[in-house]
Amino acid sequence: MMEFTLVNFLLFMVNCVLSNNFIFSRYLGCCPFLGVSSKVETAAGMGVAVTFVMALASLITYVVYYYILVPLSLQYLNTISFILVIAALVQFVEMFLKKTVPALYSALGIYLPLITTNCAVLGVTLLNISDQYNMLWSVLNGVFGALGFLLAIVLMAGARERLESSNIPAAFKGFPISLVIAGLMSVAFLGFTGLVK
C-alpha cells in the first residue's frame, strides 16, 4: 500500500476523479447518470447524496470486511453484507433529505432509493477490498470516486440543459442526444488515461 504523502494524495485524487472515473472509464452508475442529469440542481443533489453514501459505505464496509467477515472466515458473504450496509445508508439519506430538503427529495424521485442498487457504490466497496486499500485509502477512494461521479453528472446536466434551447434534429431529441453526449464525454475523459499510474 502506498504511503500517505501530499503527492500520493493528489495523484490518487486525479486518478479517481479523472483517469478512472466511474461513469466514463469504469461504466458504473450509468442509470442515475442518464436518469437524473436533466437539470443541474437535481444532478448536483444526486451527486452529493452519492458522495455521502460512497464515503460512508467505504468506511463501514472496510470495518465489516476486516473486523467481522475475515475473522469469522466469511469473506464469501462480502457482496451481500455490502449491499445491506449500502441499503441502510441510503435509507438514512432518504429520511434526512425528506425532512430537511423536501424539494430535492421529490426532484430525485425514484432515483434516490435506487442509490441502493447503484453499481458505482457497490463497485467502490468491492474495489477497495480487491485493491487491498487500508481504511484511509478506502475512504479516499470512495470520496474521490464519488466526486468523479458528481463531476460527470453535473457536466452532463449542464450539456443537456443547453441542448434544450438548441435546434437539433427531431430524431435526436431526448434520450438519443443524451447518449451521444455521454459517448463524446467518455472519449474526452479517455484523454486522461495514463495520466497517473
Tab-separated table of N, CA and C in Angstrom, residues 17-28 30 33-34 152 155-156 159 177-193:
chain	number	residue	atom	x	y	z
A	17	VAL	N	-10.807	10.761	-9.860
A	17	VAL	CA	-11.773	11.702	-10.432
A	17	VAL	C	-11.717	11.703	-11.959
A	18	LEU	N	-10.528	11.674	-12.533
A	18	LEU	CA	-10.402	11.832	-13.984
A	18	LEU	C	-10.032	10.541	-14.716
A	19	SER	N	-8.914	9.924	-14.344
A	19	SER	CA	-8.414	8.772	-15.110
A	19	SER	C	-9.304	7.545	-14.980
A	20	ASN	N	-9.777	7.255	-13.780
A	20	ASN	CA	-10.620	6.079	-13.544
A	20	ASN	C	-12.012	6.492	-13.086
A	21	ASN	N	-12.577	7.469	-13.775
A	21	ASN	CA	-13.914	7.958	-13.452
A	21	ASN	C	-14.914	6.809	-13.550
A	22	PHE	N	-15.766	6.680	-12.539
A	22	PHE	CA	-16.709	5.557	-12.506
A	22	PHE	C	-17.650	5.556	-13.707
A	23	ILE	N	-18.068	6.716	-14.161
A	23	ILE	CA	-19.004	6.780	-15.287
A	23	ILE	C	-18.287	6.552	-16.610
A	24	PHE	N	-17.221	7.296	-16.856
A	24	PHE	CA	-16.615	7.322	-18.183
A	24	PHE	C	-15.511	6.286	-18.404
A	25	SER	N	-14.924	5.757	-17.347
A	25	SER	CA	-13.864	4.765	-17.517
A	25	SER	C	-14.287	3.373	-17.081
A	26	ARG	N	-15.057	3.305	-16.007
A	26	ARG	CA	-15.476	2.002	-15.479
A	26	ARG	C	-16.911	1.656	-15.866
A	27	TYR	N	-17.660	2.630	-16.373
A	27	TYR	CA	-19.050	2.445	-16.813
A	27	TYR	C	-19.934	1.909	-15.694
A	28	LEU	N	-19.747	2.450	-14.503
A	28	LEU	CA	-20.574	2.094	-13.352
A	28	LEU	C	-21.424	3.308	-12.973
A	30	CYS	N	-24.336	4.248	-14.491
A	30	CYS	CA	-24.893	4.917	-15.672
A	30	CYS	C	-26.397	5.188	-15.558
A	33	PHE	N	-26.865	8.434	-13.819
A	33	PHE	CA	-26.167	9.401	-14.655
A	33	PHE	C	-27.062	9.855	-15.804
A	34	LEU	N	-27.749	8.939	-16.436
A	34	LEU	CA	-28.625	9.299	-17.552
A	34	LEU	C	-30.020	9.717	-17.070
A	152	ALA	N	-19.093	14.161	-13.365
A	152	ALA	CA	-19.679	13.621	-14.598
A	152	ALA	C	-21.153	13.966	-14.716
A	155	LEU	N	-21.654	17.802	-15.303
A	155	LEU	CA	-21.290	18.164	-16.677
A	155	LEU	C	-22.362	17.716	-17.661
A	156	MET	N	-22.870	16.522	-17.462
A	156	MET	CA	-23.923	16.002	-18.340
A	156	MET	C	-25.191	16.842	-18.221
A	159	ALA	N	-24.752	20.132	-20.064
A	159	ALA	CA	-24.862	19.946	-21.513
A	159	ALA	C	-26.314	19.722	-21.930
A	177	ILE	N	-29.857	12.025	-27.966
A	177	ILE	CA	-28.786	13.026	-27.900
A	177	ILE	C	-28.021	12.901	-26.579
A	178	SER	N	-28.704	12.438	-25.520
A	178	SER	CA	-28.022	12.202	-24.243
A	178	SER	C	-26.967	11.117	-24.383
A	179	LEU	N	-27.290	10.070	-25.128
A	179	LEU	CA	-26.320	9.001	-25.358
A	179	LEU	C	-25.143	9.484	-26.197
A	180	VAL	N	-25.425	10.339	-27.169
A	180	VAL	CA	-24.346	10.903	-27.989
A	180	VAL	C	-23.420	11.748	-27.118
A	181	ILE	N	-24.005	12.584	-26.257
A	181	ILE	CA	-23.202	13.420	-25.364
A	181	ILE	C	-22.378	12.553	-24.417
A	182	ALA	N	-23.004	11.531	-23.848
A	182	ALA	CA	-22.277	10.643	-22.930
A	182	ALA	C	-21.099	9.979	-23.640
A	183	GLY	N	-21.302	9.563	-24.874
A	183	GLY	CA	-20.213	8.963	-25.631
A	183	GLY	C	-19.081	9.944	-25.892
A	184	LEU	N	-19.422	11.171	-26.265
A	184	LEU	CA	-18.396	12.186	-26.514
A	184	LEU	C	-17.643	12.560	-25.234
A	185	MET	N	-18.380	12.641	-24.122
A	185	MET	CA	-17.716	12.947	-22.853
A	185	MET	C	-16.802	11.804	-22.435
A	186	SER	N	-17.221	10.579	-22.713
A	186	SER	CA	-16.387	9.421	-22.386
A	186	SER	C	-15.092	9.442	-23.190
A	187	VAL	N	-15.190	9.815	-24.453
A	187	VAL	CA	-13.995	9.928	-25.290
A	187	VAL	C	-13.093	11.043	-24.760
A	188	ALA	N	-13.696	12.148	-24.318
A	188	ALA	CA	-12.898	13.243	-23.757
A	188	ALA	C	-12.166	12.796	-22.497
A	189	PHE	N	-12.851	12.055	-21.631
A	189	PHE	CA	-12.208	11.571	-20.403
A	189	PHE	C	-11.179	10.484	-20.690
A	190	LEU	N	-11.285	9.837	-21.835
A	190	LEU	CA	-10.290	8.854	-22.234
A	190	LEU	C	-8.915	9.501	-22.379
A	191	GLY	N	-8.908	10.813	-22.647
A	191	GLY	CA	-7.646	11.546	-22.745
A	191	GLY	C	-6.857	11.570	-21.445
A	192	PHE	N	-7.514	11.336	-20.321
A	192	PHE	CA	-6.824	11.315	-19.029
A	192	PHE	C	-6.204	9.960	-18.721
A	193	THR	N	-6.488	8.949	-19.545
A	193	THR	CA	-5.942	7.615	-19.317
A	193	THR	C	-4.415	7.663	-19.380
